[in-house]
Amino acid sequence: MFHSRWPLAVTLGAAAFAICSAHAADRQPWKAIAVDCFATFGAPDKADEAKLLTCADGFAAEAVLEALTAADKANAEKGLRWLYDKGSDKSAKVARLGLQRLGINLPFRAARPVDKGAMAQPERQKYDPPEAKDADKKAAEKFYKDGVALLKKKKWKDGVAVLLKGLEKDGRSEKILYNLGCGECNFEGDKKACWTHLQYLSDLGTDYAAELLIKARTDGDYETVREDSEFKRLTGYMRVQVINTVGDVGDPGVDNILKLFDKLGHKKPDKRDDESSPQPSPTIQFKAYTKAQVAVIAELLNDQNTKLEPIDNAASKYDMVIRWGTQIDDKGKPINLGPDTADEAMAKARQKQNKALQQPEQAIGKVNKVLDTPNRVISEAGKMKDRVLGVGDKAKGAVDKVKDIGSIGD
């Protein structure tokens, strides 16, 4: 049985909005574009730079090197070198990362004057409908209740059809967007509609929306898509492993990491010991779609020498692996105890995660900045920390709303 929780109260809403008019242009998985990209790499002078950049980004983040033929590698090198030499500054950075995957380490290319005619990737237009009138909010609430009643009976398509009518009345209703995703992820075939509505929920940028995205990680109605990379990207759901590289002295840090993940609403990480290569600082190994969460976790480990290391999707069953390490003082005590687990610090950590869910582009940008440094260590890119205000009544209220949600079948 699918278990879902439904908000009791409607938040601020918006006027009628045609949901089909807005859409997200997210990067396609590498495996879906690989064949076309290797052909593009093979003739870079005939390709559009935007397409080359898309291919370079996918290759750098997700290509499985062991599966490549000699011809694939040759084409990739040709295309990436062309992009590094002739592309924009942004393209050169991405190409450099791709070439590093092939064992080719080139220096950072000096910035060049901006060519007004050069390729520029347009930013995705965020979902931001206007606020609804009171009468429309009231009508949306009726559609919401009727739609949820159908979803509880697992009449997914009927329930979604009713909820869409509610969204036309109140485009900013977080709970309608959330439950649309619940229904749509249970459709057979393509899950694009589900991703669209979860993306809209993120775009709204409210604390309540962020808390609902966190709730989706454990909501039974999303079980069918939980291992999909798009679901993980949008909600922050991850399979995590924590490896203690320094033995007993590292136990306090590992325990605090586990407490942090619990506070952030994540599934409990697996843990194991491996003292074969003790580390003086942590390393975070991660898959491309977890970058926004990496920005949060990397900061909260409290070590500016934390190293970030991208891994292939096929390299591990885990989405993130934290290899925990710390320096040890003269008395054999750990210098770094990992995340601060005091109540106030944990509340701020939750708020940092909410911000990453609301503004993932900023969080991803921080990680990319670190990846652009020679050793991929946080200190080389400047501190990742942001000033985060204490959690106010608004954020606490968002958490309480989610706690008050009911369940399908109750």
XYZ file of C-alpha atoms in Angstrom:
410
model
C 0.000 0.000 0.000
C 1.200 3.489 -0.772
C 1.324 5.841 2.170
C 1.010 9.542 1.563
C 0.537 12.497 3.817
C -1.759 15.338 2.846
C -1.535 18.919 4.197
C -4.505 20.131 6.237
C -4.281 23.805 5.365
C -3.986 25.648 2.064
C -1.048 28.036 1.802
C -1.067 31.295 -0.141
C -2.153 30.569 -3.707
C -2.238 32.141 -7.140
C -4.569 33.003 -9.995
C -5.525 30.612 -12.769
C -2.491 29.296 -14.610
C -2.202 26.966 -17.576
C 0.274 24.365 -16.387
C 1.199 23.185 -19.851
C 2.664 26.579 -20.750
C 5.668 26.308 -18.462
C 8.254 23.563 -18.626
C 11.762 22.722 -17.449
C 14.660 22.034 -19.785
C 16.764 19.765 -17.629
C 19.846 17.883 -18.715
C 19.207 14.449 -20.193
C 20.930 11.411 -18.660
C 24.253 10.647 -20.367
C 23.160 7.161 -21.427
C 20.314 8.732 -23.428
C 22.591 11.056 -25.411
C 25.905 9.179 -25.483
C 25.702 7.770 -29.023
C 24.747 11.122 -30.507
C 27.374 12.904 -28.430
C 30.257 10.742 -29.610
C 29.269 11.581 -33.191
C 29.125 15.259 -32.227
C 32.548 15.053 -30.576
C 33.937 13.505 -33.760
C 33.079 16.585 -35.855
C 33.186 19.485 -33.382
C 33.772 22.156 -36.030
C 30.394 21.296 -37.563
C 28.491 21.211 -34.269
C 26.670 23.896 -32.333
C 28.623 24.917 -29.235
C 25.540 24.552 -27.058
C 25.257 20.895 -28.072
C 28.964 20.324 -27.523
C 28.678 21.835 -24.058
C 25.708 19.603 -23.209
C 27.698 16.571 -24.334
C 30.818 17.665 -22.458
C 28.832 18.227 -19.272
C 27.225 14.798 -19.486
C 30.525 13.104 -20.313
C 32.358 14.783 -17.430
C 29.644 13.876 -14.933
C 28.376 10.444 -15.915
C 30.328 8.649 -18.656
C 31.458 5.138 -17.669
C 35.031 5.006 -18.965
C 35.303 1.218 -18.788
C 32.462 0.923 -21.302
C 34.075 3.177 -23.920
C 35.723 1.896 -27.073
C 39.005 3.320 -28.347
C 37.022 5.199 -31.013
C 34.702 6.660 -28.361
C 37.661 7.932 -26.368
C 39.320 9.383 -29.466
C 36.149 11.231 -30.478
C 35.593 12.482 -26.943
C 39.141 13.820 -26.745
C 38.797 15.527 -30.132
C 35.555 17.252 -29.208
C 36.643 18.234 -25.720
C 39.958 19.675 -26.936
C 38.094 21.714 -29.562
C 35.718 23.032 -26.899
C 38.624 23.827 -24.576
C 40.495 25.699 -27.318
C 37.673 27.474 -29.131
C 34.671 27.538 -26.796
C 33.520 30.125 -24.283
C 35.143 30.363 -20.859
C 32.301 28.284 -19.427
C 32.704 25.675 -22.159
C 36.459 25.505 -21.577
C 35.954 24.767 -17.873
C 33.559 21.916 -18.591
C 35.794 20.548 -21.360
C 38.759 20.584 -18.990
C 36.828 18.427 -16.507
C 35.921 16.012 -19.289
C 39.533 15.754 -20.416
C 40.577 15.032 -16.835
C 38.300 11.991 -16.981
C 40.459 10.800 -19.902
C 43.666 11.380 -17.938
C 44.494 14.602 -19.793
C 45.264 17.424 -17.368
C 45.301 20.837 -19.013
C 45.862 24.161 -17.227
C 43.020 26.570 -16.580
C 42.454 28.577 -19.724
C 42.823 32.332 -19.324
C 39.546 34.247 -19.523
C 38.761 35.718 -22.929
C 36.744 38.791 -23.919
C 33.067 37.956 -24.269
C 31.930 37.551 -27.860
C 28.407 38.944 -28.113
C 27.711 36.473 -30.866
C 28.917 33.507 -28.865
C 26.620 30.809 -27.644
C 24.772 31.513 -24.422
C 22.577 28.966 -22.689
C 19.303 30.620 -21.672
C 18.339 30.156 -18.049
C 15.321 27.999 -17.418
C 12.256 30.116 -16.755
C 11.075 29.367 -13.252
C 7.486 28.566 -12.419
C 6.117 31.685 -10.749
C 2.374 32.201 -11.322
C 0.567 35.172 -9.748
C -1.366 34.989 -6.512
C -4.914 33.704 -6.746
C -8.058 35.538 -5.783
C -9.919 34.289 -2.718
C -12.713 32.818 -4.845
C -10.184 30.860 -6.912
C -8.467 29.574 -3.776
C -11.791 28.325 -2.483
C -12.542 26.574 -5.769
C -9.048 25.042 -5.797
C -9.579 23.667 -2.303
C -12.694 21.815 -3.484
C -10.808 20.327 -6.445
C -7.967 19.401 -4.097
C -10.204 17.449 -1.726
C -11.977 15.654 -4.573
C -8.684 14.813 -6.283
C -7.098 13.467 -3.113
C -10.154 11.298 -2.456
C -9.595 9.653 -5.840
C -5.861 9.214 -5.225
C -6.624 7.458 -1.948
C -8.549 4.900 -4.001
C -5.496 4.621 -6.297
C -7.471 6.111 -9.171
C -4.340 7.939 -10.231
C -5.406 9.360 -13.598
C -8.836 10.457 -12.379
C -7.322 12.085 -9.311
C -4.671 13.894 -11.340
C -7.296 15.207 -13.779
C -9.215 16.785 -10.898
C -6.067 18.198 -9.277
C -5.057 19.821 -12.567
C -8.327 21.744 -12.478
C -7.399 22.877 -8.983
C -3.982 24.020 -10.169
C -5.631 26.124 -12.877
C -7.425 27.955 -10.082
C -4.520 28.196 -7.641
C -1.163 27.829 -9.336
C 0.801 28.384 -6.126
C -0.819 25.625 -4.077
C 2.097 23.571 -2.802
C -0.106 20.688 -1.726
C -1.764 20.412 -5.135
C 1.628 20.310 -6.866
C 2.899 17.714 -4.405
C -0.094 15.443 -4.843
C -0.027 15.820 -8.622
C 3.465 14.354 -8.453
C 2.185 11.547 -6.209
C -0.416 10.577 -8.767
C 1.715 11.056 -11.875
C 4.632 8.990 -10.613
C 2.253 6.027 -10.559
C 1.385 6.373 -14.253
C 2.917 3.763 -16.533
C 5.724 4.929 -18.804
C 7.237 8.409 -18.913
C 7.396 10.281 -15.595
C 7.990 13.710 -17.139
C 4.753 15.146 -15.721
C 5.807 14.104 -12.223
C 9.217 15.766 -12.607
C 7.560 18.913 -13.944
C 5.319 19.339 -10.918
C 8.090 18.563 -8.437
C 10.215 21.144 -10.269
C 7.380 23.671 -9.942
C 7.243 22.917 -6.224
C 10.957 23.663 -5.949
C 10.562 26.833 -8.024
C 7.991 28.277 -5.612
C 10.863 28.627 -3.150
C 8.816 28.471 0.050
C 9.827 26.648 3.210
C 6.612 24.642 2.991
C 7.478 23.533 -0.548
C 10.969 22.489 0.574
C 9.557 20.478 3.464
C 7.195 18.691 1.081
C 10.130 17.773 -1.179
C 11.859 16.321 1.875
C 8.675 14.450 2.806
C 8.579 12.897 -0.678
C 11.755 10.965 0.174
C 9.785 8.703 2.520
C 6.282 8.986 1.033
C 5.155 5.552 -0.138
C 3.344 6.978 -3.158
C 6.729 7.975 -4.598
C 8.194 4.497 -4.092
C 8.043 3.672 -7.806
C 10.395 6.528 -8.746
C 12.629 6.743 -5.688
C 15.693 5.365 -7.481
C 15.280 7.624 -10.519
C 18.030 10.243 -10.799
C 15.484 13.002 -11.487
C 13.622 12.224 -8.269
C 16.913 12.292 -6.399
C 17.921 15.585 -7.991
C 14.627 17.284 -7.166
C 14.065 15.965 -3.638
C 17.601 15.339 -2.426
C 16.893 11.657 -1.775
C 20.153 9.704 -1.632
C 21.608 6.352 -0.755
C 24.587 7.272 1.423
C 27.513 5.346 2.836
C 29.837 6.693 5.546
C 33.275 5.079 5.726
C 35.378 5.636 8.844
C 39.038 5.699 7.765
C 40.598 6.473 11.174
C 39.200 3.790 13.484
C 37.846 4.437 16.970
C 39.056 8.019 16.957
C 36.688 8.714 14.073
C 33.586 7.275 15.744
C 32.357 10.593 17.229
C 32.496 12.234 13.811
C 30.658 9.348 12.149
C 27.974 9.401 14.851
C 27.469 13.126 14.308
C 27.198 12.624 10.545
C 24.446 10.044 11.103
C 22.618 12.495 13.381
C 22.931 15.178 10.715
C 21.403 12.998 8.009
C 18.526 12.115 10.318
C 17.875 15.793 11.027
C 17.930 16.601 7.311
C 15.252 13.985 6.621
C 17.472 11.494 4.814
C 17.422 7.725 4.922
C 19.926 6.487 7.521
C 23.328 6.034 5.832
C 25.096 2.692 5.779
C 28.431 2.740 7.565
C 31.593 0.673 7.637
C 35.227 0.902 8.709
C 38.199 0.942 6.350
C 41.504 1.938 7.953
C 43.625 0.892 4.974
C 44.105 4.547 3.951
C 43.535 6.880 6.923
C 42.570 10.402 5.872
C 43.323 13.667 7.722
C 40.210 15.252 6.163
C 36.946 13.972 4.679
C 36.332 13.121 1.036
C 32.831 13.252 -0.450
C 32.353 11.035 -3.493
C 29.114 11.790 -5.302
C 27.037 11.365 -8.438
C 26.204 14.386 -10.555
C 22.544 14.734 -9.578
C 23.425 15.090 -5.863
C 25.467 18.286 -6.249
C 22.975 20.523 -4.416
C 23.067 18.204 -1.397
C 26.862 17.959 -1.610
C 27.072 21.728 -1.102
C 25.117 21.403 2.146
C 26.908 18.350 3.530
C 30.397 19.575 2.599
C 29.921 22.738 4.616
C 28.471 20.962 7.637
C 31.393 18.519 7.957
C 33.349 21.480 9.382
C 36.608 20.901 7.527
C 37.706 23.327 4.817
C 40.080 20.671 3.515
C 37.172 18.421 2.549
C 37.730 17.053 -0.947
C 34.955 16.628 -3.528
C 35.220 13.719 -5.948
C 32.609 13.031 -8.678
C 31.931 9.372 -9.449
C 30.238 7.563 -12.344
C 26.674 6.386 -11.902
C 27.872 2.811 -12.376
C 30.763 3.130 -9.927
C 28.709 2.526 -6.784
C 25.214 1.640 -5.638
C 25.475 4.700 -3.401
C 24.691 8.218 -4.556
C 27.099 9.702 -2.017
C 30.013 8.155 -0.137
C 31.616 10.093 2.715
C 35.090 8.858 3.559
C 35.453 10.298 7.038
C 38.839 11.357 8.321
C 40.302 13.831 10.781
C 43.626 14.963 12.124
C 44.532 13.598 15.553
C 46.126 15.641 18.349
C 49.079 14.663 20.573
C 46.722 12.997 23.041
C 45.146 10.805 20.389
C 41.941 12.827 20.251
C 40.185 13.828 17.015
C 40.617 17.467 16.057
C 37.369 17.502 14.063
C 34.205 16.000 15.538
C 32.217 16.568 12.371
C 28.816 18.264 12.270
C 27.663 20.369 15.199
C 24.654 18.497 16.608
C 23.404 21.145 19.040
C 19.702 21.894 18.552
C 20.287 25.380 17.149
C 22.972 24.139 14.757
C 20.730 21.320 13.529
C 17.858 23.758 12.962
C 20.167 25.929 10.874
C 21.352 22.852 8.972
C 17.746 22.044 8.066
C 17.292 25.604 6.849
C 20.443 25.353 4.732
C 19.049 22.243 3.099
C 15.732 24.006 2.446
C 17.635 26.792 0.734
C 19.471 24.271 -1.460
C 16.139 22.734 -2.476
C 14.689 26.179 -3.196
C 17.749 27.494 -5.060
C 19.633 24.422 -6.327
C 21.466 26.400 -9.007
C 23.334 28.382 -6.343
C 24.278 25.248 -4.404
C 25.424 23.471 -7.570
C 27.475 26.529 -8.509
C 29.409 26.257 -5.240
C 30.288 22.649 -5.944
C 31.305 23.410 -9.516
C 33.593 26.160 -8.225
C 35.403 23.606 -6.064
C 35.592 21.118 -8.942
C 37.301 23.780 -11.047
C 40.261 23.909 -8.616
C 43.324 21.689 -9.170
C 42.797 19.499 -6.092
C 39.026 19.895 -5.708
C 39.395 20.946 -2.082
C 36.959 23.436 -0.560
C 39.636 25.774 0.795
C 41.029 26.319 -2.715
C 37.697 27.748 -3.870
C 37.061 29.886 -0.798
C 34.714 29.029 2.013
C 31.409 27.539 0.943
C 29.609 28.836 4.009
C 26.694 31.229 3.697
C 25.308 33.347 6.464
C 22.103 31.604 7.479
C 19.638 33.217 9.825
C 18.041 31.206 12.606
C 14.898 29.305 11.740
C 11.969 31.650 12.267
C 8.305 31.009 12.841
C 7.653 30.710 9.096
C 10.078 27.826 8.622
C 8.976 26.092 11.813
C 5.393 26.423 10.657
C 6.280 24.715 7.383
C 7.694 21.732 9.274
C 4.588 21.579 11.450
C 2.303 21.627 8.394
C 4.050 18.595 6.954
C 3.828 16.782 10.291
C 0.065 17.331 10.258
C -0.425 15.537 6.941
C -2.697 12.465 6.887
C -2.262 9.159 5.018
C -3.836 7.403 2.051
C -6.110 4.632 3.226
C -6.498 5.996 6.757
